[in-house]
């Protein structure tokens, strides 16, 4: 691959709309685009100087030295198997959870294969473009492609993260704990307010979100263990017992979730070393027997 490779994108949805603009802005040559429909590729071509929309995906492969596959995860393997690849090129997918095995037909044809997954939520392309600098990007590839993608990451002001082979599912699901599960936990809290306190969900969120923001701020400043607050972190077994009593009968699913999370908080409080032996024993008995 040359030092300024001709870059193509197959799939011109949310990620491509941001990444193609960002690469162009960083001085890379984005030259070829195709998607399921020509209209979709043509729209992006209008926003990226030098890029041309092609009717077929094979034309993008033929015109490019580096092809980004920015299609839905399940489309990657069949797409790669349906195209003819060359030895003097590279193909890189942007999926978090998909192993490089999905690119095997291209590798067998001699192409270098890799993955480049920005740890970011892409919705509006221009908003994502503004928020991209500083985000991590998980890179998996063998040298020299790894180094080329690392250089590209730095040019985009992303923080490269090396992923060992076979770890993509764990890497990707960990993101759920940091993103969508936080959403789920806030939903759980707002539902309790709605169903038990008679407070509409929107109003509940307005009251609860400052707590969430303050927690994230503390985690950013102090780390997860030091930032832990709440009755488990203080060793207040009596309060935890009251919480469990309030949930046990009428909210069995929330009760089960509370117990799981409180056990995690207890492990963190023990790691922090601020609980007395008696507090630790009381909480362990309370949560352990649930
Ligand atoms: N969205 C995120 O936050 C995010 C973050 C990091 C990584 N990713 C990864 O990036 C990849 C793309 O995600 P996305 O969010 O950009 O998806 P998306 O917005 O749904 O866009 C997918 C694009 O692929 C096209 N497409 C679908 N099937 C195709 C096929 N068989 N051949 C060619 N094009 C096809 C669609 O075509 P049309 O436009 O013609 O309908 C669409 O433009 C995925 O692997 C995803 O896991 C996403």
GROMACS .gro file of C-alpha atoms in nm, residues 12-256:
model
  245
   12UNK     CA    1  -2.217   0.456   0.317
   13UNK     CA    2  -2.418   0.473   0.638
   14UNK     CA    3  -2.344   0.644   0.968
   15UNK     CA    4  -1.983   0.538   1.022
   16UNK     CA    5  -1.875   0.595   0.660
   17UNK     CA    6  -2.037   0.938   0.659
   18UNK     CA    7  -1.818   1.041   0.950
   19UNK     CA    8  -1.499   0.846   0.877
   20UNK     CA    9  -1.478   0.941   0.509
   21UNK     CA   10  -1.514   1.311   0.596
   22UNK     CA   11  -1.262   1.280   0.880
   23UNK     CA   12  -1.006   1.102   0.659
   24UNK     CA   13  -1.043   1.363   0.388
   25UNK     CA   14  -1.002   1.636   0.650
   26UNK     CA   15  -0.682   1.468   0.774
   27UNK     CA   16  -0.533   1.471   0.422
   28UNK     CA   17  -0.614   1.113   0.314
   29UNK     CA   18  -0.746   1.038  -0.036
   30UNK     CA   19  -1.098   0.894  -0.020
   31UNK     CA   20  -1.163   0.808  -0.382
   32UNK     CA   21  -1.431   0.537  -0.420
   33UNK     CA   22  -1.767   0.476  -0.256
   34UNK     CA   23  -2.042   0.217  -0.304
   35UNK     CA   24  -2.334   0.103  -0.097
   36UNK     CA   25  -2.650  -0.096  -0.148
   37UNK     CA   26  -2.789   0.189  -0.353
   38UNK     CA   27  -2.606   0.433  -0.579
   39UNK     CA   28  -2.805   0.723  -0.428
   40UNK     CA   29  -2.661   0.658  -0.082
   41UNK     CA   30  -2.300   0.650  -0.214
   42UNK     CA   31  -2.361   0.956  -0.435
   43UNK     CA   32  -2.484   1.158  -0.135
   44UNK     CA   33  -2.159   1.094   0.052
   45UNK     CA   34  -1.950   1.157  -0.262
   46UNK     CA   35  -2.093   1.508  -0.273
   47UNK     CA   36  -1.960   1.576   0.076
   48UNK     CA   37  -1.609   1.435   0.019
   49UNK     CA   38  -1.400   1.612  -0.248
   50UNK     CA   39  -1.224   1.363  -0.479
   51UNK     CA   40  -1.461   1.077  -0.398
   52UNK     CA   41  -1.663   0.907  -0.671
   53UNK     CA   42  -1.974   0.695  -0.621
   54UNK     CA   43  -1.974   0.358  -0.799
   55UNK     CA   44  -2.271   0.145  -0.891
   56UNK     CA   45  -2.109  -0.183  -0.781
   57UNK     CA   46  -1.902  -0.279  -0.479
   58UNK     CA   47  -1.649  -0.460  -0.699
   59UNK     CA   48  -1.569  -0.130  -0.871
   60UNK     CA   49  -1.469   0.014  -0.533
   61UNK     CA   50  -1.241  -0.283  -0.466
   62UNK     CA   51  -1.084  -0.247  -0.811
   63UNK     CA   52  -1.026   0.129  -0.767
   64UNK     CA   53  -0.884   0.116  -0.412
   65UNK     CA   54  -0.567   0.021  -0.224
   66UNK     CA   55  -0.745   0.024   0.113
   67UNK     CA   56  -1.115  -0.062   0.144
   68UNK     CA   57  -1.317   0.009   0.457
   69UNK     CA   58  -1.618  -0.218   0.499
   70UNK     CA   59  -1.878  -0.008   0.679
   71UNK     CA   60  -2.179  -0.234   0.632
   72UNK     CA   61  -2.388  -0.400   0.907
   73UNK     CA   62  -2.188  -0.668   1.091
   74UNK     CA   63  -2.384  -0.960   0.949
   75UNK     CA   64  -2.326  -0.835   0.593
   76UNK     CA   65  -1.944  -0.837   0.623
   77UNK     CA   66  -1.866  -1.206   0.564
   78UNK     CA   67  -2.107  -1.261   0.270
   79UNK     CA   68  -1.992  -0.934   0.112
   80UNK     CA   69  -1.623  -1.027   0.135
   81UNK     CA   70  -1.694  -1.372  -0.006
   82UNK     CA   71  -1.877  -1.220  -0.303
   83UNK     CA   72  -1.594  -0.990  -0.417
   84UNK     CA   73  -1.259  -1.045  -0.595
   85UNK     CA   74  -0.962  -0.912  -0.392
   86UNK     CA   75  -0.601  -0.847  -0.489
   87UNK     CA   76  -0.269  -0.908  -0.318
   88UNK     CA   77  -0.161  -0.542  -0.338
   89UNK     CA   78  -0.444  -0.410  -0.123
   90UNK     CA   79  -0.589  -0.411   0.227
   91UNK     CA   80  -0.944  -0.455   0.354
   92UNK     CA   81  -1.053  -0.337   0.696
   93UNK     CA   82  -1.389  -0.372   0.869
   94UNK     CA   83  -1.520  -0.130   1.133
   95UNK     CA   84  -1.716  -0.377   1.343
   96UNK     CA   85  -1.646  -0.411   1.715
   97UNK     CA   86  -1.751  -0.771   1.762
   98UNK     CA   87  -1.669  -0.935   1.426
   99UNK     CA   88  -1.349  -1.141   1.420
  100UNK     CA   89  -1.104  -1.103   1.131
  101UNK     CA   90  -1.206  -1.450   1.011
  102UNK     CA   91  -1.497  -1.279   0.836
  103UNK     CA   92  -1.237  -1.134   0.595
  104UNK     CA   93  -1.077  -1.474   0.522
  105UNK     CA   94  -1.164  -1.487   0.147
  106UNK     CA   95  -0.977  -1.157   0.097
  107UNK     CA   96  -0.681  -1.285   0.302
  108UNK     CA   97  -0.669  -1.603   0.092
  109UNK     CA   98  -0.650  -1.383  -0.219
  110UNK     CA   99  -0.339  -1.219  -0.068
  111UNK     CA  100  -0.499  -0.898   0.062
  112UNK     CA  101  -0.399  -0.775   0.407
  113UNK     CA  102  -0.690  -0.773   0.652
  114UNK     CA  103  -0.766  -0.573   0.961
  115UNK     CA  104  -1.023  -0.405   1.181
  116UNK     CA  105  -1.056  -0.042   1.284
  117UNK     CA  106  -1.334   0.015   1.536
  118UNK     CA  107  -1.382   0.369   1.671
  119UNK     CA  108  -1.524   0.343   2.024
  120UNK     CA  109  -1.787   0.604   1.960
  121UNK     CA  110  -2.163   0.620   1.895
  122UNK     CA  111  -2.225   0.741   1.541
  123UNK     CA  112  -2.562   0.894   1.471
  124UNK     CA  113  -2.546   1.241   1.317
  125UNK     CA  114  -2.230   1.244   1.098
  126UNK     CA  115  -2.136   1.606   1.169
  127UNK     CA  116  -2.186   1.572   1.545
  128UNK     CA  117  -1.979   1.252   1.541
  129UNK     CA  118  -1.710   1.427   1.335
  130UNK     CA  119  -1.680   1.701   1.598
  131UNK     CA  120  -1.670   1.449   1.886
  132UNK     CA  121  -1.431   1.199   1.727
  133UNK     CA  122  -1.096   1.348   1.845
  134UNK     CA  123  -0.984   1.187   2.169
  135UNK     CA  124  -1.191   0.868   2.123
  136UNK     CA  125  -1.024   0.528   2.133
  137UNK     CA  126  -1.006   0.315   1.821
  138UNK     CA  127  -0.949  -0.059   1.851
  139UNK     CA  128  -0.709  -0.177   1.583
  140UNK     CA  129  -0.640  -0.537   1.491
  141UNK     CA  130  -0.409  -0.627   1.204
  142UNK     CA  131  -0.067  -0.770   1.135
  143UNK     CA  132   0.224  -0.543   1.043
  144UNK     CA  133   0.267  -0.346   0.826
  145UNK     CA  134  -0.108  -0.280   0.810
  146UNK     CA  135  -0.125  -0.235   1.188
  147UNK     CA  136   0.130   0.049   1.173
  148UNK     CA  137  -0.050   0.212   0.882
  149UNK     CA  138  -0.381   0.206   1.065
  150UNK     CA  139  -0.213   0.336   1.381
  151UNK     CA  140  -0.069   0.630   1.184
  152UNK     CA  141  -0.416   0.692   1.040
  153UNK     CA  142  -0.568   0.686   1.390
  154UNK     CA  143  -0.321   0.945   1.511
  155UNK     CA  144  -0.388   1.164   1.207
  156UNK     CA  145  -0.758   1.151   1.304
  157UNK     CA  146  -0.660   1.236   1.664
  158UNK     CA  147  -0.792   0.899   1.784
  159UNK     CA  148  -0.623   0.695   2.059
  160UNK     CA  149  -0.513   0.360   1.913
  161UNK     CA  150  -0.593   0.052   2.121
  162UNK     CA  151  -0.431  -0.279   2.027
  163UNK     CA  152  -0.673  -0.573   2.035
  164UNK     CA  153  -0.524  -0.921   2.070
  165UNK     CA  154  -0.679  -1.181   1.833
  166UNK     CA  155  -0.994  -1.356   1.958
  167UNK     CA  156  -1.098  -1.086   2.204
  168UNK     CA  157  -1.344  -0.886   1.997
  169UNK     CA  158  -1.666  -1.014   2.159
  170UNK     CA  159  -1.537  -0.934   2.510
  171UNK     CA  160  -1.408  -0.594   2.396
  172UNK     CA  161  -1.738  -0.508   2.231
  173UNK     CA  162  -1.971  -0.630   2.509
  174UNK     CA  163  -1.770  -0.432   2.764
  175UNK     CA  164  -1.892  -0.124   2.579
  176UNK     CA  165  -2.249  -0.222   2.668
  177UNK     CA  166  -2.163  -0.184   3.037
  178UNK     CA  167  -2.024   0.163   2.967
  179UNK     CA  168  -2.308   0.281   2.743
  180UNK     CA  169  -2.641   0.105   2.683
  181UNK     CA  170  -2.655  -0.059   3.028
  182UNK     CA  171  -2.618   0.285   3.190
  183UNK     CA  172  -2.923   0.382   2.987
  184UNK     CA  173  -3.097   0.065   3.111
  185UNK     CA  174  -3.016   0.144   3.475
  186UNK     CA  175  -3.156   0.497   3.443
  187UNK     CA  176  -3.467   0.346   3.284
  188UNK     CA  177  -3.501   0.112   3.582
  189UNK     CA  178  -3.479   0.404   3.826
  190UNK     CA  179  -3.725   0.618   3.629
  191UNK     CA  180  -3.971   0.327   3.609
  192UNK     CA  181  -3.970   0.293   3.989
  193UNK     CA  182  -4.049   0.664   4.015
  194UNK     CA  183  -4.325   0.635   3.754
  195UNK     CA  184  -4.492   0.324   3.893
  196UNK     CA  185  -4.442   0.383   4.267
  197UNK     CA  186  -4.402   0.759   4.318
  198UNK     CA  187  -4.639   0.866   4.041
  199UNK     CA  188  -4.370   1.085   3.881
  200UNK     CA  189  -4.367   1.086   3.498
  201UNK     CA  190  -4.059   0.931   3.339
  202UNK     CA  191  -3.936   1.258   3.191
  203UNK     CA  192  -3.957   1.440   3.524
  204UNK     CA  193  -3.791   1.148   3.699
  205UNK     CA  194  -3.500   1.158   3.457
  206UNK     CA  195  -3.462   1.530   3.506
  207UNK     CA  196  -3.420   1.471   3.879
  208UNK     CA  197  -3.198   1.162   3.845
  209UNK     CA  198  -2.962   1.271   3.567
  210UNK     CA  199  -2.759   1.515   3.783
  211UNK     CA  200  -2.676   1.215   4.006
  212UNK     CA  201  -2.558   1.023   3.702
  213UNK     CA  202  -2.350   1.311   3.567
  214UNK     CA  203  -2.189   1.369   3.909
  215UNK     CA  204  -2.104   0.998   3.930
  216UNK     CA  205  -1.941   1.000   3.586
  217UNK     CA  206  -1.744   1.312   3.683
  218UNK     CA  207  -1.619   1.144   4.001
  219UNK     CA  208  -1.525   0.827   3.811
  220UNK     CA  209  -1.330   1.037   3.560
  221UNK     CA  210  -1.143   1.215   3.841
  222UNK     CA  211  -1.094   0.932   4.093
  223UNK     CA  212  -1.146   0.599   3.915
  224UNK     CA  213  -1.430   0.351   3.972
  225UNK     CA  214  -1.333   0.215   4.313
  226UNK     CA  215  -1.258   0.548   4.482
  227UNK     CA  216  -1.569   0.713   4.331
  228UNK     CA  217  -1.810   0.452   4.476
  229UNK     CA  218  -2.087   0.604   4.688
  230UNK     CA  219  -2.411   0.470   4.838
  231UNK     CA  220  -2.507   0.254   5.138
  232UNK     CA  221  -2.291  -0.044   5.044
  233UNK     CA  222  -1.982   0.178   5.020
  234UNK     CA  223  -2.061   0.324   5.365
  235UNK     CA  224  -2.130  -0.015   5.519
  236UNK     CA  225  -2.495   0.073   5.594
  237UNK     CA  226  -2.634  -0.280   5.606
  238UNK     CA  227  -2.960  -0.158   5.764
  239UNK     CA  228  -3.035   0.069   5.468
  240UNK     CA  229  -2.953  -0.209   5.221
  241UNK     CA  230  -3.192  -0.440   5.412
  242UNK     CA  231  -3.468  -0.176   5.381
  243UNK     CA  232  -3.402  -0.147   5.006
  244UNK     CA  233  -3.431  -0.523   4.966
  245UNK     CA  234  -3.756  -0.535   5.168
  246UNK     CA  235  -3.904  -0.260   4.948
  247UNK     CA  236  -3.833  -0.455   4.629
  248UNK     CA  237  -3.864  -0.822   4.727
  249UNK     CA  238  -4.237  -0.874   4.683
  250UNK     CA  239  -4.354  -0.628   4.418
  251UNK     CA  240  -4.048  -0.588   4.198
  252UNK     CA  241  -3.877  -0.927   4.172
  253UNK     CA  242  -3.676  -0.845   3.859
  254UNK     CA  243  -3.548  -0.514   3.995
  255UNK     CA  244  -3.474  -0.694   4.321
  256UNK     CA  245  -3.255  -0.951   4.140
   0.00000   0.00000   0.00000
